[in-house]
Tab-separated table of C-alpha atoms and ligand atoms in Angstrom:
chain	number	residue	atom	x	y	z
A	127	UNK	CA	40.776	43.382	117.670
A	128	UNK	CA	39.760	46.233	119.822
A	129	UNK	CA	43.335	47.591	121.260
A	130	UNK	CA	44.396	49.084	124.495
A	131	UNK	CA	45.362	52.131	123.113
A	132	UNK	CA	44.697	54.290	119.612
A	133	UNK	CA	46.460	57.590	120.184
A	134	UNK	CA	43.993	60.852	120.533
A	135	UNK	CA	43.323	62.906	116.517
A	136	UNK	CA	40.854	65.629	117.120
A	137	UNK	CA	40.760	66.512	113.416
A	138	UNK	CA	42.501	70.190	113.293
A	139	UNK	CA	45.898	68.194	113.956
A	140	UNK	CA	46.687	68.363	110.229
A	141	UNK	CA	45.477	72.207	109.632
A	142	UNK	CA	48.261	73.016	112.637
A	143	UNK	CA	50.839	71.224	111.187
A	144	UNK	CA	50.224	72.146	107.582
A	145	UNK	CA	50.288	76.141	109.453
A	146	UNK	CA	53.277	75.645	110.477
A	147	UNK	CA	54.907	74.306	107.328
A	148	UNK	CA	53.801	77.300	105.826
A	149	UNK	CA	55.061	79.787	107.999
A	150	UNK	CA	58.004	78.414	107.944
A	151	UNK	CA	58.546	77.621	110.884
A	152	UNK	CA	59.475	74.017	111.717
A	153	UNK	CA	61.922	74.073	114.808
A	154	UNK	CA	61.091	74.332	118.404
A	155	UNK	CA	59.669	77.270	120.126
A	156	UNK	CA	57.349	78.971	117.112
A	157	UNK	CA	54.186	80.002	117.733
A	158	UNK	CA	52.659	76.666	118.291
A	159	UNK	CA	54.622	75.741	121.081
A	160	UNK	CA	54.027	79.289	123.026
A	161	UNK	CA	50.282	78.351	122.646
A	162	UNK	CA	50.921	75.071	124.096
A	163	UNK	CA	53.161	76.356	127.000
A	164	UNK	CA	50.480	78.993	127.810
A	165	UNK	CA	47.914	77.140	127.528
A	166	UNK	CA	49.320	74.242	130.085
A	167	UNK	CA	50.489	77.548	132.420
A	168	UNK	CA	46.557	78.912	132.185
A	169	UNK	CA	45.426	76.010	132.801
A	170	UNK	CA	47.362	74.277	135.692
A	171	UNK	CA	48.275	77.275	137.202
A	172	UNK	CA	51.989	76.655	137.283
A	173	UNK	CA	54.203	80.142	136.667
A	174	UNK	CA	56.159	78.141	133.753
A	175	UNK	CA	55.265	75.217	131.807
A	176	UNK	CA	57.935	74.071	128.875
A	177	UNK	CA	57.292	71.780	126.018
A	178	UNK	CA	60.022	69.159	125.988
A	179	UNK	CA	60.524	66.107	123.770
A	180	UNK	CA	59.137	63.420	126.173
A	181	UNK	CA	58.413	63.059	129.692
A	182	UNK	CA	61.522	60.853	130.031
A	183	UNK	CA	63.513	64.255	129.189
A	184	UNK	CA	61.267	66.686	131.473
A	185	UNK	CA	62.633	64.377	134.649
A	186	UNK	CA	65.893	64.376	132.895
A	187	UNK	CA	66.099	68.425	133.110
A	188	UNK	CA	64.737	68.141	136.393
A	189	UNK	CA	67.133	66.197	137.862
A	190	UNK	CA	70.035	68.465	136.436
A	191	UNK	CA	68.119	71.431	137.510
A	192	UNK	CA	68.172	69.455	140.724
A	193	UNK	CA	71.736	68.996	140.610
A	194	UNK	CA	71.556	65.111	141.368
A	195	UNK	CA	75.150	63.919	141.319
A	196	UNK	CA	77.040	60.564	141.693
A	197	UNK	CA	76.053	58.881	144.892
A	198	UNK	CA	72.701	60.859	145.522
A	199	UNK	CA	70.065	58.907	145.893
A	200	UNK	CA	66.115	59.435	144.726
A	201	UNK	CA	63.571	58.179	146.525
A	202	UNK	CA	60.363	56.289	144.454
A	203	UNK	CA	57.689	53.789	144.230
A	204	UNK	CA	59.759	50.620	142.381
A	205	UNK	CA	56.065	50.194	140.295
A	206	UNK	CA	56.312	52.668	137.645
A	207	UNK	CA	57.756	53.118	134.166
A	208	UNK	CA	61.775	52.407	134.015
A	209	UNK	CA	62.161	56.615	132.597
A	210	UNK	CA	61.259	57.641	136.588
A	211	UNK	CA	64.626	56.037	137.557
A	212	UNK	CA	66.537	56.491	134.585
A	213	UNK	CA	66.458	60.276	134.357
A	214	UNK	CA	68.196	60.395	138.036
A	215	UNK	CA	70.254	57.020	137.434
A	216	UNK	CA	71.607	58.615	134.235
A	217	UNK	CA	73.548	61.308	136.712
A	218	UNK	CA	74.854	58.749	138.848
A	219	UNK	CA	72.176	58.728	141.784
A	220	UNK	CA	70.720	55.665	142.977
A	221	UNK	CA	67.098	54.981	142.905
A	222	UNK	CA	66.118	54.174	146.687
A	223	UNK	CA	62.540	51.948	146.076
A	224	UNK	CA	59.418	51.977	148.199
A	225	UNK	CA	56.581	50.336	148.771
A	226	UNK	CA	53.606	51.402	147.154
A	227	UNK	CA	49.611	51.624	148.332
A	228	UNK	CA	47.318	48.597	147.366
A	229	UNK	CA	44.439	51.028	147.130
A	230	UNK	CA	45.931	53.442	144.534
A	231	UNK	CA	49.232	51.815	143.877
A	232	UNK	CA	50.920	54.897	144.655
A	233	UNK	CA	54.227	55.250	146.408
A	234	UNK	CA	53.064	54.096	150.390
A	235	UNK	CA	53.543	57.796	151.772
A	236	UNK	CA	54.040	56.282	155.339
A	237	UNK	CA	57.124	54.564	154.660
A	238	UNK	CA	59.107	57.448	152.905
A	239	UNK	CA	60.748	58.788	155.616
A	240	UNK	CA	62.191	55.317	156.931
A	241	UNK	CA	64.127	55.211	153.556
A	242	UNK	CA	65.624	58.542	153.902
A	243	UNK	CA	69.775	58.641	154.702
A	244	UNK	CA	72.103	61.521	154.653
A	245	UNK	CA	72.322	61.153	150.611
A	246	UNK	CA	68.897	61.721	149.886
A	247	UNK	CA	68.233	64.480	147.857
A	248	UNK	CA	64.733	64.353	146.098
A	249	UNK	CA	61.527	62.371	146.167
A	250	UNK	CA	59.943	61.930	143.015
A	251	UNK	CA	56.114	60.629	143.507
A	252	UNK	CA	54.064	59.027	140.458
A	253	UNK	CA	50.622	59.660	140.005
A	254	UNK	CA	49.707	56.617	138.621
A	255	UNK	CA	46.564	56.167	136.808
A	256	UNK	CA	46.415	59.841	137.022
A	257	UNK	CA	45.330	59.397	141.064
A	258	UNK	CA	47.500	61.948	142.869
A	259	UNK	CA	49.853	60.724	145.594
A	260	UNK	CA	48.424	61.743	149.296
A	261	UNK	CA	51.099	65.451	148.389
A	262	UNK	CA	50.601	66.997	151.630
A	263	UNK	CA	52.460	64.483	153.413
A	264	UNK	CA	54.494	64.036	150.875
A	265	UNK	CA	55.637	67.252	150.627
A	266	UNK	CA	55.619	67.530	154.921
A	267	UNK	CA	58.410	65.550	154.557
A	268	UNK	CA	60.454	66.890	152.233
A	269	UNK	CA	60.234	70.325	153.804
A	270	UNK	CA	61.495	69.325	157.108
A	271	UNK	CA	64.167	66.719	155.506
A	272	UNK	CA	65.243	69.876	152.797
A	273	UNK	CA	64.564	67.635	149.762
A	274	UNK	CA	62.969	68.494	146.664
A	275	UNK	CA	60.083	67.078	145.378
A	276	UNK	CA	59.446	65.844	141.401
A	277	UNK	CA	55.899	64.948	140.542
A	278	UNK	CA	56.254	62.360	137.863
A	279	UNK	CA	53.160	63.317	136.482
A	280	UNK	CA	53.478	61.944	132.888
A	281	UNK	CA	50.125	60.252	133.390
A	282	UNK	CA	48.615	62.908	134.998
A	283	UNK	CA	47.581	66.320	133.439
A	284	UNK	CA	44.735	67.620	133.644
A	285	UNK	CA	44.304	65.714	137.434
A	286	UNK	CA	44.226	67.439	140.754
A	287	UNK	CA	44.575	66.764	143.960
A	288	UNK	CA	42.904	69.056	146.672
A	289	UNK	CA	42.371	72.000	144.015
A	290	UNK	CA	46.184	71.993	142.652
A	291	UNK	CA	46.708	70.619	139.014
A	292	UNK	CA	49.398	67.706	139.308
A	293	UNK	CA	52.785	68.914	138.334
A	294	UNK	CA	52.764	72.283	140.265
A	295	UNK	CA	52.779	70.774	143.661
A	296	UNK	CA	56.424	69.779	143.985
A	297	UNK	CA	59.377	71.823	142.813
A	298	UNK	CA	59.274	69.927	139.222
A	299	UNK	CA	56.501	68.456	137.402
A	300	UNK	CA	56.972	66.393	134.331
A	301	UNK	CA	53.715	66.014	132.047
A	302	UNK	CA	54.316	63.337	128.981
A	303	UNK	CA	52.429	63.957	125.564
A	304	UNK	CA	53.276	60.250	124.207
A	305	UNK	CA	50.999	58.595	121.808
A	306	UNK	CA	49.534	56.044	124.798
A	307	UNK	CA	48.780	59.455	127.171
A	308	UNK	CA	45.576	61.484	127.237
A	309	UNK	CA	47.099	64.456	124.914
A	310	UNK	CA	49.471	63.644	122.669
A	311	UNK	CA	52.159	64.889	119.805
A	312	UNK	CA	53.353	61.540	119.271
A	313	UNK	CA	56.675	61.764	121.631
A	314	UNK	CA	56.694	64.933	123.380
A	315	UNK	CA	56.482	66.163	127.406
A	316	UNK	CA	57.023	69.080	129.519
A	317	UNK	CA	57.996	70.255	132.506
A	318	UNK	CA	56.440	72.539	135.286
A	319	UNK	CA	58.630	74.705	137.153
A	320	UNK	CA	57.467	76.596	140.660
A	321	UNK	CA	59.997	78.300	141.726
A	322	UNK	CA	60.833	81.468	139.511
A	323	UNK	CA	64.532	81.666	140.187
A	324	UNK	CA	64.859	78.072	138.260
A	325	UNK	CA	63.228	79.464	135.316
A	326	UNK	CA	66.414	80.912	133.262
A	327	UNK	CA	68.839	77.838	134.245
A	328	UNK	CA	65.784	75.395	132.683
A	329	UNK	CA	65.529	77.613	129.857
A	330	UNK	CA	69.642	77.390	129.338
A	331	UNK	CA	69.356	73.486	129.771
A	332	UNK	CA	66.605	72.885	127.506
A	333	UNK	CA	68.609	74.784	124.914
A	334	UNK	CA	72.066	73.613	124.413
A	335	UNK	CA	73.246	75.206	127.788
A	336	UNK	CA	72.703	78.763	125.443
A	337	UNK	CA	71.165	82.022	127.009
A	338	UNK	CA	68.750	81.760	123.741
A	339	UNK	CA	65.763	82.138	125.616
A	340	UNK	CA	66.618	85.588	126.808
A	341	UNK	CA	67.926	86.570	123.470
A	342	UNK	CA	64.690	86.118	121.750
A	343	UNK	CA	63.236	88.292	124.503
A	344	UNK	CA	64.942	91.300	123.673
A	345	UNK	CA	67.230	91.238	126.911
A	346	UNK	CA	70.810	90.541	125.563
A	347	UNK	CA	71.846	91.441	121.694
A	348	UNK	CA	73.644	88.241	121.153
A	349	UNK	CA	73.196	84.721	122.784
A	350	UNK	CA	76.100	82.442	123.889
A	351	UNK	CA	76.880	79.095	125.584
A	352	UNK	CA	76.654	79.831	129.340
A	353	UNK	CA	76.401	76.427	131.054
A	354	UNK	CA	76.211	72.857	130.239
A	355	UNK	CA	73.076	71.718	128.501
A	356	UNK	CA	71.333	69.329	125.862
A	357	UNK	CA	68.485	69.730	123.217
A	358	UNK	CA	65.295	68.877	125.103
A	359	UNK	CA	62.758	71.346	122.984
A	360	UNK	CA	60.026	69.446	120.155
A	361	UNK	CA	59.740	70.341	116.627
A	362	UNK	CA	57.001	72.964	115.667
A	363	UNK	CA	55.459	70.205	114.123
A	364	UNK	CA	55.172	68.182	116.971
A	365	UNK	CA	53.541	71.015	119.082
A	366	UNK	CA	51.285	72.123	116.251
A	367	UNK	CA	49.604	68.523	116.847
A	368	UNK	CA	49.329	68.667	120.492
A	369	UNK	CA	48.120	72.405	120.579
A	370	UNK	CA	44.743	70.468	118.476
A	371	UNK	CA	44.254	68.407	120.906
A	372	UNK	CA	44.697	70.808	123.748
A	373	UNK	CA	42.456	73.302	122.327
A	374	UNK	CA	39.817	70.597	122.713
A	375	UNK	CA	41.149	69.261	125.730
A	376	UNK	CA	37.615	68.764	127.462
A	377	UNK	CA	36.722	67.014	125.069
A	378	UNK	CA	38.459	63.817	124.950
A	379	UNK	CA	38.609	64.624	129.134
A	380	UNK	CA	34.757	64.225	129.171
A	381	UNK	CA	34.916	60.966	126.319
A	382	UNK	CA	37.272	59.286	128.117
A	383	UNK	CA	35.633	59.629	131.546
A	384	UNK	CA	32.699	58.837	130.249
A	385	UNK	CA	34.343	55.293	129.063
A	386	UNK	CA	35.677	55.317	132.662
A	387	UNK	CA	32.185	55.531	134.580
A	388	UNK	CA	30.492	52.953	132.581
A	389	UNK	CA	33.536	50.618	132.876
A	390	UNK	CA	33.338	51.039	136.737
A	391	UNK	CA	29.361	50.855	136.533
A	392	UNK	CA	29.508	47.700	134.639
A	393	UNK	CA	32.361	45.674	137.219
A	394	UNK	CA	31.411	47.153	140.532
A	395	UNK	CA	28.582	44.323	141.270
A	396	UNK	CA	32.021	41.732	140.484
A	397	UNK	CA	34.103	43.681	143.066
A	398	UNK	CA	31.070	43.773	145.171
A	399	UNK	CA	30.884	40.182	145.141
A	400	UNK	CA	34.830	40.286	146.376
A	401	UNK	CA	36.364	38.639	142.674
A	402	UNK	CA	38.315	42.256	141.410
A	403	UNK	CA	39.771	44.988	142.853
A	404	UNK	CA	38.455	48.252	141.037
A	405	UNK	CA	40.496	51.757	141.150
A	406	UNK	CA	40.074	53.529	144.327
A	407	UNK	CA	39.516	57.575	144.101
A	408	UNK	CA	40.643	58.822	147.163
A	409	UNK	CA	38.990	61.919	148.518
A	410	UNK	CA	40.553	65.579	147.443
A	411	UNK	CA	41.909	63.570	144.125
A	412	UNK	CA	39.900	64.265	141.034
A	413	UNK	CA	41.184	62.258	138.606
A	414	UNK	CA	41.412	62.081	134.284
A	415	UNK	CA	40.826	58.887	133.079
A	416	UNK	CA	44.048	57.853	132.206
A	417	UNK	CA	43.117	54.417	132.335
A	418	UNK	CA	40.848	52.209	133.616
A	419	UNK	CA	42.354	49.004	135.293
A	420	UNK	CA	40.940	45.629	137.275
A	421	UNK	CA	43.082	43.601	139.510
A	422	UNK	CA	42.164	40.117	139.119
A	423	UNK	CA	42.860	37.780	142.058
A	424	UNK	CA	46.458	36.593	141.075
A	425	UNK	CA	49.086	36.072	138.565
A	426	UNK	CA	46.744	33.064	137.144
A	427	UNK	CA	44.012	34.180	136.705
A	428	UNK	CA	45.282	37.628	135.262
A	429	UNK	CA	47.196	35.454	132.467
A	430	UNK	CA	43.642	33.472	131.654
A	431	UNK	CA	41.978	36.523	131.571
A	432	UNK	CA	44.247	38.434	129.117
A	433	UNK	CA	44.189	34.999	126.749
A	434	UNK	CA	40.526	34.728	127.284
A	435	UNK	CA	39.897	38.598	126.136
A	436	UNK	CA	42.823	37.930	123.540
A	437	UNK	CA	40.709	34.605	121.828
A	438	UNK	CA	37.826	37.162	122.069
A	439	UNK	CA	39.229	40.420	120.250
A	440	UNK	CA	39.986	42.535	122.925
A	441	UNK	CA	43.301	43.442	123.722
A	442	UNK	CA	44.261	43.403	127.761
A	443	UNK	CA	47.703	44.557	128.699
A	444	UNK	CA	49.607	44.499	132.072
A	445	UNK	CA	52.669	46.535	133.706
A	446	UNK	CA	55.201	47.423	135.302
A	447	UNK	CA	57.445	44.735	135.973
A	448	UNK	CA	59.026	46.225	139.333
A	449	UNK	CA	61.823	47.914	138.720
A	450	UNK	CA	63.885	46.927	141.230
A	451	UNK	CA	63.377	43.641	140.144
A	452	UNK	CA	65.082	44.461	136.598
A	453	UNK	CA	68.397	44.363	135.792
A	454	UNK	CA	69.010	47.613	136.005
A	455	UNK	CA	66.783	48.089	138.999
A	456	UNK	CA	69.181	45.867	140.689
A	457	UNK	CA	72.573	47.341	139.611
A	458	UNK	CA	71.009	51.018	140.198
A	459	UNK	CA	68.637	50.660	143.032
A	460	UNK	CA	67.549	49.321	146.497
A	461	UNK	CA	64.535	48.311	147.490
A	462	UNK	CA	63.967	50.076	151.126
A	463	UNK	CA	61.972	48.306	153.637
A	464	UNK	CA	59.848	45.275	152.586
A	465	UNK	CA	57.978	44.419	149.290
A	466	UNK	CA	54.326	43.873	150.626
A	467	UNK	CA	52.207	45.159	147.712
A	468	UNK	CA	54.402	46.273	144.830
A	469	UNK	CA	55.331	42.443	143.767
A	470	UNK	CA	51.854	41.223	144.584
A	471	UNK	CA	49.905	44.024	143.224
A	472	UNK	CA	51.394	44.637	140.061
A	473	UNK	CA	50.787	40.603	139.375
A	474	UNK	CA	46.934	41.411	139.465
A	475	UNK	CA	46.762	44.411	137.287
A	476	UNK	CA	45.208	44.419	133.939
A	477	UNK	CA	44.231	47.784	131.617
A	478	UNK	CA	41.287	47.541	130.087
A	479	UNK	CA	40.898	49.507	126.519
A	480	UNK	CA	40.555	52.722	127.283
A	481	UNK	CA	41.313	56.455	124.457
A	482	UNK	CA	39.418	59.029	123.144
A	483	UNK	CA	37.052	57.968	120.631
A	484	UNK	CA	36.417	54.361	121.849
A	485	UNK	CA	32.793	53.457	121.017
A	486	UNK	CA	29.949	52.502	122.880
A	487	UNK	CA	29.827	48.889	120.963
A	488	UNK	CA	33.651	47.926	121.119
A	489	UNK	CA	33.192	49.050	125.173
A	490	UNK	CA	30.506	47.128	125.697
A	491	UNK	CA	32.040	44.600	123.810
A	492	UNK	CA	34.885	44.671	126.536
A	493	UNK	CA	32.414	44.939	129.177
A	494	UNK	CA	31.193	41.561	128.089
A	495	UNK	CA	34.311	39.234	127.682
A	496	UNK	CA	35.129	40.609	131.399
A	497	UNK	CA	31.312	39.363	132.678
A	498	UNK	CA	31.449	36.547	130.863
A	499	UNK	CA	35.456	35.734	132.155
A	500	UNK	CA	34.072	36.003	135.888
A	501	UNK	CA	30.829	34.585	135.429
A	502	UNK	CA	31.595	31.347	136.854
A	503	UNK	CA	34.424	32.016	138.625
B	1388	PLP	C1	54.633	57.503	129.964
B	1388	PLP	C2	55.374	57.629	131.237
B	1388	PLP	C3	56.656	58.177	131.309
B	1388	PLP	C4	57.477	58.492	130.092
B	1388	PLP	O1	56.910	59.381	129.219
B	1388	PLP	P1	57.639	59.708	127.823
B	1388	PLP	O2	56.960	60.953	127.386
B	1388	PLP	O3	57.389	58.539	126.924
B	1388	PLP	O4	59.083	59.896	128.095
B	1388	PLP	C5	57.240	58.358	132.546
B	1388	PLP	N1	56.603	58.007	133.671
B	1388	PLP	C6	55.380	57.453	133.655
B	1388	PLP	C7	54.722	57.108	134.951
B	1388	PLP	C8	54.733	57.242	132.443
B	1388	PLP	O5	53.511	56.681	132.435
């Protein structure tokens, strides 16, 4: 069975971790999480970048950085992955939905402002795919409405969108490392800060609310507990994997975009003929091949073609179920405006196997079962 996902190994994972073992050094912020955070600053451009332990807890520090209290509420697309919500939901604020873009499936950027009240206090955009969200209306808005802006842009490092790397456009970024993203240390994140006066108070969050940080620096002689905080730094170990995989970062960029192309090569005739959708690139976005999807023409046919692929050893995979259709989405959320694409939409989407290292046979093999699915259709 070829699968959806097999998470990124470069090779010099082990040597890293087996480093750090030696040194002694095992907890969070050694050397090979400095590497990582300067390497993510050099390259994105953002004036600090901190290695947390998942995506999920980069929003999570964001929205406590952002002060989101009981009754706030957070305006996002309703088709993305449940942690968006949960980091703001988890302080009390409820998640105000919107409508999202058939072409990109990002949040609809035209229908923000309708949804904002007096209790808005941030907008949180996903890139999804690893296409940026149209940001300089995005963050139009939330300049003259005074709200801050989190990129959710777990799926999305290493992307840009007219020159800026995703995650330093807004106020927060939030990168995720998980095994099913482009760079990975298993579970693992981080989070891109812009404005330099939020620096310290992240710093205190990330580590137990404790002036730590600054202690290591040489700029107090003792550290203590100065604020409320939590434990959101990775092991050494952890890091010492992802800084392999960063350090050959353009690498598995160029391997995976490579699978990308000849995907889209190989369907665009089908979309031609009007049977599938196929990503849309919008201009100024330069994306990373975070995945490749199709979007079959409904619910139906989506189902045979998964089974079809499934009886022919390729493994197809669909999300998100809407969150504001969940359980949770409905006790925590409100969809704003009407549901025109992200019901619809998200019915028709199917990944397509897509990670570093997938070979030219098991993609054409792919390539294949989809032809052969639409051929008489
Ligand atoms: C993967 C993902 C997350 C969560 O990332 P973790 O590192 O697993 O917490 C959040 N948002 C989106 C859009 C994602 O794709």
């Amino acid at each position: 069975m070829i699968s959806f996902n097999v998470p990124p190994c470069v090779g010099t994972e082990e040597k890293y971790i087996k480093d750090a073992i030696a040194k002694h050094k095992i907890c969070g912020d050694g050397e090979y999480t400095k590497k990582c955070n300067a390497w993510l600053e050099e390259r994105t451009g953002s004036p600090k970048v901190l290695l947390t332990t998942s995506c999920t807890h980069a929003t999570e520090m964001a929205a406590l950085l952002a002060e989101i209290e009981p009754g706030d509420e957070v305006i996002m697309p309703s088709f993305t992955f449940v942690s968006t919500a949960d980091a703001f939901v988890l302080r009390g604020a409820k998640a105000v939905f919107v409508d999202i873009r058939p072409d990109t499936m990002n949040i609809d950027e035209t229908k923000i402002e309708a949804a904002i009240t007096k209790k808005t206090k941030a907008i949180v955009p996903v890139h999804y795919a690893g296409v940026s969200c149209e940001m300089d209306t995005i963050m139009d808005i939330a300049r003259r409405h005074n709200l801050l802006v989190i990129e959710d842009a777990a799926q999305g490092v290493l992307s840009s969108y007219k020159g800026k790397a995703l995650g330093t456009i807004g106020d927060y970024g939030c990168f995720s490392f998980h095994e099913t993203k482009n760079y990975s240390m298993g579970e693992g994140g981080a989070i891109l800060i812009k404005n330099e006066d939020m620096i310290e108070p992240a710093e205190i969050i990330r580590e137990k609310g404790t002036n730590r940080a600054k202690f290591f620096r040489g700029q107090i002689d003792k550290y203590t507990w100065v604020n409320a905080g939590s434990s959101y730094l990775p092991s050494e170990l952890n890091a010492a994997y992802l800084y392999g995989e960063l350090e050959q970062a353009d690498k598995i960029f160029d391997d995976r975009m490579n699978s990308w192309n000849e995907y889209y090569k190989a369907f665009k005739d089908i979309a031609d003929a009007g049977k599938i959708d196929l990503p849309v690139i919008p201009e100024g976005c330069e994306h990373n091949a975070h995945m490749f999807y199709l979007k079959c023409k409904d619910l139906e046919e989506r189902t045979n073609l998964i089974s079809f692929a499934k009886e022919h050893g390729v493994q197809m995979v669909f999300h998100y179920i809407p969150l504001h259709s969940a359980p949770a989405g409905k006790k925590h959320g409100r969809f704003n405006g009407e549901d025109i694409y992200t019901t619809k939409e998200s019915e028709r989407l199917v990944r397509l196997p897509l990670y570093y290292g997938l070979t030219d046979e098991d993609r054409n093999k792919v390539i294949d079962v989809v032809r052969d699915f639409y051929k008489n259709r």
